[in-house]
XYZ file of C-alpha atoms in Angstrom:
136
model
C 0.000 0.000 0.000
C 1.290 3.428 -0.881
C 2.356 5.859 1.798
C -0.087 8.529 0.559
C -3.000 6.077 0.879
C -2.048 5.384 4.489
C -1.904 9.102 5.226
C -5.372 9.619 3.719
C -6.802 6.720 5.726
C -5.245 8.103 8.919
C -6.723 11.564 8.273
C -10.172 10.139 7.551
C -10.000 8.018 10.692
C -8.967 10.795 13.103
C -10.825 13.795 11.622
C -14.172 13.010 13.316
C -12.381 12.816 16.663
C -11.079 16.367 16.161
C -14.604 17.666 15.519
C -15.911 15.897 18.625
C -13.134 17.365 20.775
C -13.739 20.861 19.372
C -17.470 20.681 20.060
C -17.068 19.274 23.561
C -14.416 21.820 24.558
C -16.253 24.870 23.188
C -17.471 27.315 25.836
C -21.161 27.093 26.655
C -23.487 29.774 25.329
C -25.614 31.924 27.613
C -28.712 33.926 26.749
C -28.179 37.571 25.960
C -29.672 40.185 28.243
C -30.163 42.864 25.592
C -31.330 42.268 22.046
C -29.708 43.751 18.957
C -31.473 46.233 16.708
C -31.327 43.636 13.912
C -33.167 41.159 16.154
C -35.837 43.723 17.021
C -36.346 44.570 13.326
C -36.548 40.868 12.484
C -39.105 40.407 15.287
C -41.272 43.191 13.884
C -41.212 41.546 10.447
C -41.885 38.123 11.982
C -44.984 39.328 13.853
C -46.269 41.360 10.902
C -46.051 38.351 8.562
C -47.371 35.932 11.169
C -50.404 38.015 12.176
C -51.262 38.719 8.526
C -50.878 35.023 7.652
C -48.547 35.925 4.791
C -47.092 32.461 4.257
C -45.522 33.535 0.977
C -43.300 36.008 2.867
C -41.772 33.452 5.257
C -38.545 33.434 3.232
C -38.180 37.202 3.788
C -38.667 36.771 7.513
C -36.236 33.830 7.593
C -33.606 35.919 5.826
C -33.957 38.757 8.317
C -34.190 36.474 11.364
C -31.219 34.331 10.294
C -29.073 37.444 9.817
C -30.046 38.591 13.317
C -29.253 35.134 14.725
C -25.830 35.074 13.059
C -25.178 38.540 14.466
C -26.182 37.474 18.003
C -26.334 33.659 18.323
C -26.975 33.925 22.074
C -30.452 35.386 21.616
C -32.960 32.732 22.672
C -35.956 34.676 21.357
C -34.443 34.948 17.882
C -33.643 31.235 17.946
C -37.218 30.409 18.969
C -38.663 32.642 16.247
C -36.477 30.912 13.673
C -37.884 27.603 14.889
C -41.440 28.909 14.523
C -40.799 30.164 10.990
C -39.396 26.815 9.897
C -42.205 24.796 11.457
C -44.828 27.155 9.997
C -43.360 26.771 6.498
C -43.453 22.990 6.877
C -46.915 22.816 8.450
C -48.618 24.882 5.768
C -46.724 23.546 2.763
C -50.063 22.691 1.128
C -50.347 26.400 0.277
C -47.549 25.938 -2.262
C -48.376 25.061 -5.837
C -45.359 22.792 -5.935
C -43.805 21.438 -2.732
C -39.990 21.479 -2.953
C -38.092 18.357 -1.961
C -36.062 20.316 0.606
C -39.183 21.216 2.634
C -38.253 18.453 5.076
C -35.165 20.473 6.014
C -37.531 22.794 7.845
C -38.328 20.034 10.357
C -34.646 19.577 11.147
C -34.021 23.317 11.362
C -37.082 23.931 13.541
C -35.859 21.272 15.965
C -32.358 22.776 15.964
C -33.552 26.303 16.726
C -36.135 25.265 19.340
C -33.462 23.170 21.067
C -31.041 26.091 20.941
C -33.647 28.443 22.454
C -34.368 26.069 25.331
C -30.680 25.418 25.986
C -30.000 29.160 26.166
C -32.604 29.693 28.879
C -33.213 26.416 30.703
C -34.069 28.037 34.027
C -36.803 30.277 32.585
C -40.130 29.207 31.176
C -41.049 30.610 27.769
C -44.344 31.945 29.103
C -42.725 33.858 31.957
C -44.089 37.401 32.260
C -40.613 38.633 33.214
C -39.097 37.075 30.094
C -41.781 38.476 27.786
C -41.457 41.971 29.263
C -37.671 41.862 28.890
C -37.835 41.048 25.185
C -40.469 43.470 23.947
């Protein structure tokens, strides 16, 4: 067997271990106390689209909300709203003339963002009056 083949096999074998170590040693995330202006703008768009039932504008809201999440990944409210947008798009897919094959990705993403939101604020219930007042 060639030396280069052995090197490739060794890299393929040990690469997943590096990812595991990196993930396990990363510092834990904590919920943010203040929300960014991008998150507040994304929230306004989210609620406007949601209350109007404008399913066709979910992609716009996802774009805005995802940008806010990438800007401040410690914001549990933004993470939860991303989860709601993804699950809404999946739940009402019958509104589409043609359902794309990637629609199932929304289930995975909704789960990811809901999990992230809960992990960021495990000691607080989502329906807490204090929490709602803090994030208006």
